[in-house]
Tab-separated table of C-alpha atoms and ligand atoms in Angstrom:
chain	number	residue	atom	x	y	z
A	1	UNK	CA	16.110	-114.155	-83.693
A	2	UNK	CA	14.921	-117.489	-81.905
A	3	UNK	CA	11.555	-117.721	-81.807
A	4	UNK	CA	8.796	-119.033	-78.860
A	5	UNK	CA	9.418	-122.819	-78.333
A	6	UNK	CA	6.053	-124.228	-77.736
A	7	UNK	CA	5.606	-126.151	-74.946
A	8	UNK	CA	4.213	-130.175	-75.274
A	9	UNK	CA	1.592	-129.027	-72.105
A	10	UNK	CA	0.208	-126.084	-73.545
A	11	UNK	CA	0.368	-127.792	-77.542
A	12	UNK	CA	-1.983	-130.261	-75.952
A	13	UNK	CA	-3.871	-127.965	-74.351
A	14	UNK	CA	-4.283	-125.691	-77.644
A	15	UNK	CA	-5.195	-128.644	-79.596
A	16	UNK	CA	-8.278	-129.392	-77.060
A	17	UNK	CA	-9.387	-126.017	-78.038
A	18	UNK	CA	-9.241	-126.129	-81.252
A	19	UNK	CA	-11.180	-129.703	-81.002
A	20	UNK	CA	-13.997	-128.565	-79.099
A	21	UNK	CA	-14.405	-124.781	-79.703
A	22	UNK	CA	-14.511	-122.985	-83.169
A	23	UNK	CA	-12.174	-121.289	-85.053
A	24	UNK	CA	-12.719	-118.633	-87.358
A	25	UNK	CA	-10.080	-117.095	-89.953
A	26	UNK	CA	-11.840	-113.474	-91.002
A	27	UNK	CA	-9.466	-113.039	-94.001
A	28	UNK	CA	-7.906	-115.316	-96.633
A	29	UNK	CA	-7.724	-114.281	-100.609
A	30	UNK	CA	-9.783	-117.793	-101.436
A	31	UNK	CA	-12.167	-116.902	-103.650
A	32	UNK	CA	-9.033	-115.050	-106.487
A	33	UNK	CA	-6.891	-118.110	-105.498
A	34	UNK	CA	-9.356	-120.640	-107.224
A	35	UNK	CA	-10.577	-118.704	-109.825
A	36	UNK	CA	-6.996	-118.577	-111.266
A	37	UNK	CA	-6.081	-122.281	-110.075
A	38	UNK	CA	-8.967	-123.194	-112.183
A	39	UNK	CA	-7.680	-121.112	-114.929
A	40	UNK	CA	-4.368	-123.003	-115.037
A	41	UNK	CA	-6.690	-126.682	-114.870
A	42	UNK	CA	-6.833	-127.530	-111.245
A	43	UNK	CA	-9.736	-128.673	-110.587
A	44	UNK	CA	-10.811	-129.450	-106.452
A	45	UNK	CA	-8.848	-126.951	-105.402
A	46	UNK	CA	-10.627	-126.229	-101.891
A	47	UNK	CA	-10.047	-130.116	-101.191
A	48	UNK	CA	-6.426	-130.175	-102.043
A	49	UNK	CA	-4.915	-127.468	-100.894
A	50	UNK	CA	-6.904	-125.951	-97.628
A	51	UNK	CA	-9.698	-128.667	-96.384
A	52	UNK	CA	-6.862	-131.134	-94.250
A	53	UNK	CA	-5.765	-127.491	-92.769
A	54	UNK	CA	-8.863	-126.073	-91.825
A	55	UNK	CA	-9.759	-129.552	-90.178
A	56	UNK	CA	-6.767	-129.764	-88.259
A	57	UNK	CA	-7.173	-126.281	-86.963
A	58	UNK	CA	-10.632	-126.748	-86.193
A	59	UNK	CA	-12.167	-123.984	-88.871
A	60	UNK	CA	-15.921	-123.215	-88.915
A	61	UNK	CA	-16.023	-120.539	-90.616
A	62	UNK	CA	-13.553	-118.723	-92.774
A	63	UNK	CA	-13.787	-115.627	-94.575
A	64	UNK	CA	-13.172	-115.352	-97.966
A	65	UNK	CA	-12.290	-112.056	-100.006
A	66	UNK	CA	-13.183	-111.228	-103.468
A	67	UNK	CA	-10.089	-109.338	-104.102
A	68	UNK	CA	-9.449	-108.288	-107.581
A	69	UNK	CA	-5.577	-107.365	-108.550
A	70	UNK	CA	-4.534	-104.133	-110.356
A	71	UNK	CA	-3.735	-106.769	-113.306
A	72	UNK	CA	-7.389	-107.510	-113.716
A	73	UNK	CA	-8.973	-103.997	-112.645
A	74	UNK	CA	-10.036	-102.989	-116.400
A	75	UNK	CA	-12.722	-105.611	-116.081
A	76	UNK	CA	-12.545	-105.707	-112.612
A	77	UNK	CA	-16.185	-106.487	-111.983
A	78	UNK	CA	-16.203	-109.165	-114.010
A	79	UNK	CA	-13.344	-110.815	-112.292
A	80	UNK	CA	-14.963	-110.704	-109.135
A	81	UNK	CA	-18.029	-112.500	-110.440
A	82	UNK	CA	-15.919	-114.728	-112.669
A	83	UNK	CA	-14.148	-115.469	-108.121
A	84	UNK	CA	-17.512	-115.961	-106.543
A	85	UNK	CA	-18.648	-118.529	-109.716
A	86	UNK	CA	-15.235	-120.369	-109.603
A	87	UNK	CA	-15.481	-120.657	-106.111
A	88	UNK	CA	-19.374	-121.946	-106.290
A	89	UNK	CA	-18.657	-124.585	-108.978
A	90	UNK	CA	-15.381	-125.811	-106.737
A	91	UNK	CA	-17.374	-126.354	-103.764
A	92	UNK	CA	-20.590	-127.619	-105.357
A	93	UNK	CA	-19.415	-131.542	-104.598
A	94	UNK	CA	-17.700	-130.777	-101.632
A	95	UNK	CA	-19.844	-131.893	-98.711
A	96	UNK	CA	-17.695	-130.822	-95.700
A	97	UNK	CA	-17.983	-126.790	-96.563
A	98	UNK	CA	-20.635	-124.349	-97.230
A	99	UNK	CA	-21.293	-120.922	-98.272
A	100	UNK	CA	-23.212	-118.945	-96.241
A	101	UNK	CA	-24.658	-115.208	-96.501
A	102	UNK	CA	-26.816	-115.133	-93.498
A	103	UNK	CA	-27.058	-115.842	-89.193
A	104	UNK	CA	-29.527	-118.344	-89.990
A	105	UNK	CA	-27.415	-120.700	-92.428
A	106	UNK	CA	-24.094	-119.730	-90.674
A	107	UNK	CA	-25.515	-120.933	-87.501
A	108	UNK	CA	-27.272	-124.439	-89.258
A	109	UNK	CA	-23.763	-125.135	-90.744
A	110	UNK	CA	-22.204	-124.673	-87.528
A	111	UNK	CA	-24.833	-127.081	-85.532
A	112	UNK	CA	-24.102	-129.749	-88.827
A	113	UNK	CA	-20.027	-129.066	-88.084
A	114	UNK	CA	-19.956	-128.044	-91.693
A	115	UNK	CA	-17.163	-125.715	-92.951
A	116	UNK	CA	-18.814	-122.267	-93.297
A	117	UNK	CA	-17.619	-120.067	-95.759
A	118	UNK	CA	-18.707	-116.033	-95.908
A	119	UNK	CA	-17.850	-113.922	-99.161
A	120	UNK	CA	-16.629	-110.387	-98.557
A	121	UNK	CA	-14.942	-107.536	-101.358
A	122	UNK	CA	-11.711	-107.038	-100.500
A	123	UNK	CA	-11.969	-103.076	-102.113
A	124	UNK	CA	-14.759	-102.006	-103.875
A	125	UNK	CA	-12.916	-100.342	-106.291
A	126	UNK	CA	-14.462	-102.631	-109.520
A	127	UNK	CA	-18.171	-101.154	-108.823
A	128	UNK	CA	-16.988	-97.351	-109.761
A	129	UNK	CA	-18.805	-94.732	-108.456
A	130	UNK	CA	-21.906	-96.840	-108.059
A	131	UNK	CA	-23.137	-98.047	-104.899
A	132	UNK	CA	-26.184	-99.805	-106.695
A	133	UNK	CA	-23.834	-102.264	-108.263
A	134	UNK	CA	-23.543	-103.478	-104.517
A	135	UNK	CA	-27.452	-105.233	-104.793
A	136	UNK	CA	-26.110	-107.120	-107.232
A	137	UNK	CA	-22.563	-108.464	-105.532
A	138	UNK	CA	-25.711	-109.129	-102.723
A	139	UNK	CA	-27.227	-111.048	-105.155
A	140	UNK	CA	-24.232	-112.870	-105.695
A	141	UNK	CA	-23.747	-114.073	-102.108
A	142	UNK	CA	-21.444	-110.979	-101.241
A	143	UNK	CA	-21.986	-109.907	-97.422
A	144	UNK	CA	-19.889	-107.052	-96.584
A	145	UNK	CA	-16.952	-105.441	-98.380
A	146	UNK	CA	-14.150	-102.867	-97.446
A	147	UNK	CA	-14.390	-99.407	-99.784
A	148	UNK	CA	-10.711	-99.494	-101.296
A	149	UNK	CA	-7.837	-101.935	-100.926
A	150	UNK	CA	-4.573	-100.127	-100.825
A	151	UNK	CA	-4.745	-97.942	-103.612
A	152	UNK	CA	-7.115	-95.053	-105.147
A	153	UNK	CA	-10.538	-95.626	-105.377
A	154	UNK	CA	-14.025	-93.755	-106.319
A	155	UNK	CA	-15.008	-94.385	-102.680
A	156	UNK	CA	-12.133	-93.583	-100.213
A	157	UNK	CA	-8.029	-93.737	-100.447
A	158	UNK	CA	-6.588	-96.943	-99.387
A	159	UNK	CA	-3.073	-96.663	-96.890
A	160	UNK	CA	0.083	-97.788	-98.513
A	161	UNK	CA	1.208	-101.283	-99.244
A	162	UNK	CA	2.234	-103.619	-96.162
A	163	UNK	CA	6.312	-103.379	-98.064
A	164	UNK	CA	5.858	-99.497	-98.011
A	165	UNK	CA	5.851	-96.928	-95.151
A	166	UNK	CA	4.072	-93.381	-96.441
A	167	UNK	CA	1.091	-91.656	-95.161
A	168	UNK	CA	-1.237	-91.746	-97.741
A	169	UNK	CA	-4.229	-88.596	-97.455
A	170	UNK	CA	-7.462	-87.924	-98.003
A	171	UNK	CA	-10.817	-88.908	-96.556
A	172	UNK	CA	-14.126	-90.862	-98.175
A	173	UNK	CA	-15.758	-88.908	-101.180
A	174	UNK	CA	-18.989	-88.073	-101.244
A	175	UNK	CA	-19.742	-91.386	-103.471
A	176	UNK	CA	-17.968	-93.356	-100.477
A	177	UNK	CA	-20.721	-92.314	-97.855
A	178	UNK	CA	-23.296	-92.943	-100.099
A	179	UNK	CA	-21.518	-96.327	-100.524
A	180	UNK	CA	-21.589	-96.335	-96.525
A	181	UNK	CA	-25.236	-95.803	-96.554
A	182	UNK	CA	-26.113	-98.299	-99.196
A	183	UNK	CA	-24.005	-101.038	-97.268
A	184	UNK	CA	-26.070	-100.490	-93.917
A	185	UNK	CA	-29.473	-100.437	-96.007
A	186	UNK	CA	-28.086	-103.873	-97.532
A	187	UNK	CA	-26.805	-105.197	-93.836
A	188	UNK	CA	-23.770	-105.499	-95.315
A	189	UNK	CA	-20.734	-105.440	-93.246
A	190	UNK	CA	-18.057	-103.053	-93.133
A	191	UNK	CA	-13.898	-103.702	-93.262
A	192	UNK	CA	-11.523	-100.989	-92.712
A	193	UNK	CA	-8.582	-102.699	-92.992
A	194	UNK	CA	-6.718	-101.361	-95.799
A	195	UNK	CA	-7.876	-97.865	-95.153
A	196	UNK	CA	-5.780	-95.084	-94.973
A	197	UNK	CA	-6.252	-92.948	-91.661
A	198	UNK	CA	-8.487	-90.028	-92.760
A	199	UNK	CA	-10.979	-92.741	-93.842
A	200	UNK	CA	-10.829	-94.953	-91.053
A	201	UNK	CA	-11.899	-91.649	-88.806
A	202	UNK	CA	-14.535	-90.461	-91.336
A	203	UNK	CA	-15.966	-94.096	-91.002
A	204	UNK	CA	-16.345	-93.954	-87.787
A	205	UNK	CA	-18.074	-90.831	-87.524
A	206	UNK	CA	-20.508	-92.017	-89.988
A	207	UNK	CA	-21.171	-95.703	-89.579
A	208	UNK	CA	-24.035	-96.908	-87.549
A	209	UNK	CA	-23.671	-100.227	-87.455
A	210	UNK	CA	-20.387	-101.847	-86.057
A	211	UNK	CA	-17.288	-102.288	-88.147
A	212	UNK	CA	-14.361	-104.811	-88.646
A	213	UNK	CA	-10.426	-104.800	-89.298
A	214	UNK	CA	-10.648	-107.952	-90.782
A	215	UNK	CA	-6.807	-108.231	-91.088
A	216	UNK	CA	-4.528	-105.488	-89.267
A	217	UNK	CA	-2.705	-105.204	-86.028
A	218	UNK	CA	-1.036	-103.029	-83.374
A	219	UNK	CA	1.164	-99.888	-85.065
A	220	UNK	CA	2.106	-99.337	-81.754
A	221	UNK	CA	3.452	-103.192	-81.763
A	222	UNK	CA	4.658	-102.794	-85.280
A	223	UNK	CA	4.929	-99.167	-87.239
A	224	UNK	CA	3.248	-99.997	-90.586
A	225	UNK	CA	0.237	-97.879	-91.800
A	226	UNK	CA	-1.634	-101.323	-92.509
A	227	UNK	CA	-1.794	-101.458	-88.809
A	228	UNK	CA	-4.229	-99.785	-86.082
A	229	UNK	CA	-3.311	-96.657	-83.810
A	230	UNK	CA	-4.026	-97.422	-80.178
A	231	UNK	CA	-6.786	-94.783	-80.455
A	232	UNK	CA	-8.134	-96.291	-83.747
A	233	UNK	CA	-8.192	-100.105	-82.069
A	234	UNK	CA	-10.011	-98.455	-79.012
A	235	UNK	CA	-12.990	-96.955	-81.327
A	236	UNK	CA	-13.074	-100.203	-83.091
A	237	UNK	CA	-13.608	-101.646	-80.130
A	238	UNK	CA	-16.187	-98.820	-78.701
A	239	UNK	CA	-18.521	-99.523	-81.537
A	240	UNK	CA	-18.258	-103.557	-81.254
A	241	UNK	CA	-15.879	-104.356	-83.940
A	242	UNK	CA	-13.072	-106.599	-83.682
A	243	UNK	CA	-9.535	-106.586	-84.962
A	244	UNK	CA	-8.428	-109.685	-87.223
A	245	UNK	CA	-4.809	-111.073	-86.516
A	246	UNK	CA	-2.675	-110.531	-89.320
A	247	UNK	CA	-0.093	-113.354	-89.664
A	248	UNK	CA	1.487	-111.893	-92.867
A	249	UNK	CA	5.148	-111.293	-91.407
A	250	UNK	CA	5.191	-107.134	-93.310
A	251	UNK	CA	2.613	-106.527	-90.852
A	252	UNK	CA	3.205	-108.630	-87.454
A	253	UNK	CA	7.136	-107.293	-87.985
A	254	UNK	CA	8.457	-110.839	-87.491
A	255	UNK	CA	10.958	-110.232	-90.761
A	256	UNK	CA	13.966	-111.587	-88.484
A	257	UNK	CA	11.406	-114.976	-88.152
A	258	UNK	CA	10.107	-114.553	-84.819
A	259	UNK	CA	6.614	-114.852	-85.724
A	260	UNK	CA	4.933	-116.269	-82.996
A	261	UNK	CA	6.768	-113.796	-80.576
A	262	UNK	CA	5.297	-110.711	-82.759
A	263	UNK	CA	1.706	-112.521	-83.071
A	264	UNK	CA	1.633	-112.797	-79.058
A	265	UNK	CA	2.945	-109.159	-79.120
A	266	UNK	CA	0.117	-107.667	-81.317
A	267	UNK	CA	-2.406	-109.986	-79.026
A	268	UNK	CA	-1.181	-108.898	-75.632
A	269	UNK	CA	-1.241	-105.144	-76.901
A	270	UNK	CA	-4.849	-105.261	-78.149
A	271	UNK	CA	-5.958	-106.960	-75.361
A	272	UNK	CA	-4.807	-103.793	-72.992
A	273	UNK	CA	-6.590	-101.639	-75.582
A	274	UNK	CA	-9.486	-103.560	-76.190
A	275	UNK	CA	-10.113	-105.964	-73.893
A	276	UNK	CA	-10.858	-109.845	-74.679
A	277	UNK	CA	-13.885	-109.475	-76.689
A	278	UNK	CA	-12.603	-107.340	-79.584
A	279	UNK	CA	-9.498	-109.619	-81.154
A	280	UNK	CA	-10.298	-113.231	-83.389
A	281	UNK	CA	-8.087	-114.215	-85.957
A	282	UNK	CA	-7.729	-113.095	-89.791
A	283	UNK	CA	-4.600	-114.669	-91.204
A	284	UNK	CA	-4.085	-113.187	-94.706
A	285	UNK	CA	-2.290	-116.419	-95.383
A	286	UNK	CA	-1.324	-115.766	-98.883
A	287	UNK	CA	1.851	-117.576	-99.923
A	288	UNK	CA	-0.435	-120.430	-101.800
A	289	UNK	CA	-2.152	-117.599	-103.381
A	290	UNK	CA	1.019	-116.074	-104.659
A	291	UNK	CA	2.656	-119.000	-105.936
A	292	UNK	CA	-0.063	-119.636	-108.128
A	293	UNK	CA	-1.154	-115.984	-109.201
A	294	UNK	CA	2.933	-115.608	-109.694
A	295	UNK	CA	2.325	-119.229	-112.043
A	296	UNK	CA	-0.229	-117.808	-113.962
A	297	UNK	CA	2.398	-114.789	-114.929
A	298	UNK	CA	5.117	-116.585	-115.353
A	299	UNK	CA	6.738	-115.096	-112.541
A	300	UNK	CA	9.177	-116.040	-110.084
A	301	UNK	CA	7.352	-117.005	-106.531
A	302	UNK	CA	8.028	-114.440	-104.377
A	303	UNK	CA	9.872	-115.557	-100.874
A	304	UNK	CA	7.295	-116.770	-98.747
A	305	UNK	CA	5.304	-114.161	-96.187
A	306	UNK	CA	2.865	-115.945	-93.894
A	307	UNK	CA	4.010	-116.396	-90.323
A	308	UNK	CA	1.963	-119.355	-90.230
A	309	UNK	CA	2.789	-122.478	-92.354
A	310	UNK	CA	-1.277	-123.496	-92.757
A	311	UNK	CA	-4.411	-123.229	-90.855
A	312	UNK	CA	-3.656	-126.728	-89.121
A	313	UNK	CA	-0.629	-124.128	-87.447
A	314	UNK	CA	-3.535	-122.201	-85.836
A	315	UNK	CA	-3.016	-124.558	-82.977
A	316	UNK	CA	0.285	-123.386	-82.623
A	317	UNK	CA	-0.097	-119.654	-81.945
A	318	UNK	CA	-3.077	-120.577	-79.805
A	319	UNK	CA	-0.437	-122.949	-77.850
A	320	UNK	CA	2.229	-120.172	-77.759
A	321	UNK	CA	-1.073	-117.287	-76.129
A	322	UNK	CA	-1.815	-120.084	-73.897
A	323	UNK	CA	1.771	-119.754	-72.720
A	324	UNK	CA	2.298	-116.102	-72.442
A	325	UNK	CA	-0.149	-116.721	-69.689
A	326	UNK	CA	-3.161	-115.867	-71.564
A	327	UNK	CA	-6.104	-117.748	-70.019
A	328	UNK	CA	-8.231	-120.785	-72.224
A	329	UNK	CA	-11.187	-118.359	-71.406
A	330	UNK	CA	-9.738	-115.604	-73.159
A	331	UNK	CA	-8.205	-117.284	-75.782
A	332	UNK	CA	-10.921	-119.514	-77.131
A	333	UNK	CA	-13.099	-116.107	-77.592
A	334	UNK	CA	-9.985	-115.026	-79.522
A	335	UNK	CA	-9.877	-117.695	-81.745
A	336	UNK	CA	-12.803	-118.288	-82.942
A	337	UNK	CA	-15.905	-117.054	-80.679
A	338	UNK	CA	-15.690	-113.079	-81.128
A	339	UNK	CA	-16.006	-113.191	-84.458
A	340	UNK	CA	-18.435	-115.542	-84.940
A	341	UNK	CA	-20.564	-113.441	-82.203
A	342	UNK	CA	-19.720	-110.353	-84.600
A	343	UNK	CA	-21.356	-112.063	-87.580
A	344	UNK	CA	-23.934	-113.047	-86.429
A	345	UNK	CA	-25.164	-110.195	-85.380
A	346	UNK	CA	-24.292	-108.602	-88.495
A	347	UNK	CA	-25.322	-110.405	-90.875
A	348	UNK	CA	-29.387	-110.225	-91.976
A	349	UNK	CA	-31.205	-112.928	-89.978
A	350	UNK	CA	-32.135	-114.647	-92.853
A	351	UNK	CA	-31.243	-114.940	-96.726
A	352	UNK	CA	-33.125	-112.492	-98.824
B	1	ZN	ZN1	-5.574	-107.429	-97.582
C-alpha cells in the first residue's frame, strides 16, 4: 500500500516546529541498548548512534527504559543497575544531554537547550515481590516504572506480545498495590503500557496520581492487546495521563508499509477520544536496539520494525498531521508539550 506523500509546504512547516518548540519521545529501550553496545566495545554510543537524530528532530527530552530481557531475568536486578551505570559513564563527557530525575533539573536543562534524559523500568519484574527495592532504583535516578512488561510478574500480568493476539487474565496481586502505593509515596510515575486489561482497570481504580501509556495506541485503530480500548484511552485521559505514539509497525498496523497513514490514524482517533491534550509521542524505536542485542547472541537481525527511520523522521509524521488538517496548535502540544506538561507535574519538585 502507498503511503502519505509529504508535502514540501507542510515539511517546511513541520520542520519550524520542531526548531522552535520541543519534542519529547516518552519511550525508547536506551538505557539496555548501551549497556550491551558497551559490552561488545563501543564506546560513545549516545553520540554515534542517536545525538545527530535527536537534534534534527528537535528532542528535549527523551525517555529512557530500563528494560531487562527474559535472557537476563535470573539476575535481573543487576542488569538494570549494570543499564542505568552504562548509561551514566556514556554520557558523563557528553555535554549536549543530561539526566534528569526531577521538574527542577528537567526544566534548567530545557532553559540551557540541553538534551534531557528521564530513566523509567520498563516492568518491574527484577525487584520480586518487594516494593522497597523501588527506594533504591530511586536512588539510582529511576523516576517511574510500569509493574510488568508483557509477561508474568509478582506485581500484575502483562498483555501478550505486540506479534501475538490472546487475552491474557488476571488483575494486580496484592504485592502489585502495595507496589502502587509505594510508587505514589516515592512520586514515582506510573506506565500501563504493557498491561494486560484486568490490570489496566484495577489501576485505575486505585491510582491517585495520574498515569501514562508511555507507548500504545488505538485498538479500535489497530486490534492488538498492546493497544488502548476507546474506554481505556478516555480514563487515561479523565485522570490526566497521556497516550505515547507507538511507531513500532506490530502495533500502528502499518505491516503493508503505510506507516505514516496508520500513525495519523491512531492520532486522529485519540484525538476524538481524548481531545488534544492527552496524545505526545513515544516511539519504541527499537530496530538499533535489536541489531545489536541480536549481535551480542549471535543472531540473525530480525527484519526491521520501526515505522520511523530515526528521531530526525519525527519531522516527518509531524509534516504528514499537519496535512491531515491537524492544526500547528494542536500538533506542537502533541509533539512535544503534553508530555513535558505531564512530567513536570509528576515528577518531585526537586531531587531528593
Ligand atoms: Zn515496550
Amino acid at each position: 500500500m502507498k503511503d502519505i506523500q509529504i508535502e514540501e509546504k507542510y515539511r517546511r512547516q513541520a520542520e519550524k516546529l520542531h526548531r522552535e518548540n520541543p519534542a519529547v519521545d516518552a519511550h525508547l529501550d536506551l538505557a539496555g541498548e548501551v549497556l550491551i553496545r558497551r559490552q561488545l566495545g563501543e564506546r560513545d554510543i549516545v553520540r554515534h548512534h542517536y545525538l545527530d537524530d535527536w537534534k534534527r528532530g528537535g528532542f528535549s527530552l527523551i525517555v529512557s527504559s530500563v528494560f531487562v530481557e527474559n535472557r537476563n531475568l535470573s539476575n535481573g536486578f543487576e542488569n538494570a543497575l549494570q543499564q542505568i551505570d552504562a548509561l551514566k559513564k556514556d554520557l558523563a563527557d557528553l555535554t549536549e544531554v543530561r539526566l534528569v530525575s526531577c521538574a527542577e533539573s528537567l526544566k534548567k536543562a530545557i532553559a540551557e537547550k540541553k538534551i534531557a534524559i528521564l530513566l523509567y523500568m520498563e516492568g518491574l519484574e527484577v525487584i520480586g515481590e518487594d516494593p522497597e527495592l523501588l527506594t533504591e532504583l530511586k536512588k539510582q535516578g529511576i523516576s517511574g516504572a510500569s509493574l510488568v512488561w508483557s509477561r508474568k510478574g509478582a506485581f500484575a500480568n502483562g498483555c501478550c506480545r505486540a506479534t501475538e493476539h490472546r487475552q491474557v487474565r488476571g488483575g494486580l496481586t496484592t504485592h502489585g498495590r502495595n507496589a502502587v502505593r509505594k510508587m505514589e509515596e516515592l512520586s514515582l510515575f506510573l506506565d500501563v503500557s504493557h498491561l494486560n486489561d484486568k490490570g489496566f482497570e484495577d489501576i485505575q481504580a486505585i491510582t491517585e496520581r495520574p498515569f501514562i501509556a508511555t507507548h500504545s495506541n488505538s485498538r479500535s485503530v489497530y486490534d492488538s492487546y498492546r493497544n488502548l480500548t476507546d474506554e481505556q484511552l478516555r480514563k487515561l485521559a479523565g485522570q490526566g495521563g497521556i497516550a505515547g505514539l507507538n511507531a513500532c509497525k506490530y502495533i500502528t498496523g502499518s505491516l503493508s508499509g503505510n506507516h505514516l497513514e496508520m500513525l495519523c490514524r491512531h492520532v486522529q482517533k485519540e484525538l476524538e477520544i481524548m481531545g488534544e491534550e492527552h496524545i505526545g509521542y513515544g516511539f519504541d524505536l527499537c530496530d538499533s536496539y535489536t541489531t545489536a542485542s541480536c549481535r551480542q547472541q549471535g543472531k540473525q537481525s530480525s527484519e526491521a520494525e520501526d515505522c520511523l527511520k530515526d528521531h530526525g523522521d519525527a519531522v516527518l509524521l509531524t509534516a504528514a498531521l499537519l496535512q491531515q488538517g491537524i492544526s500547528q496548535e494542536t500538533v506542537r502540544k502533541i509533539m512535544g508539550e503534553n508530555l513535558l506538561n505531564y512530567f513536570l507535574k509528576i515528577l518531585p519538585e526537586t531531587g531528593q
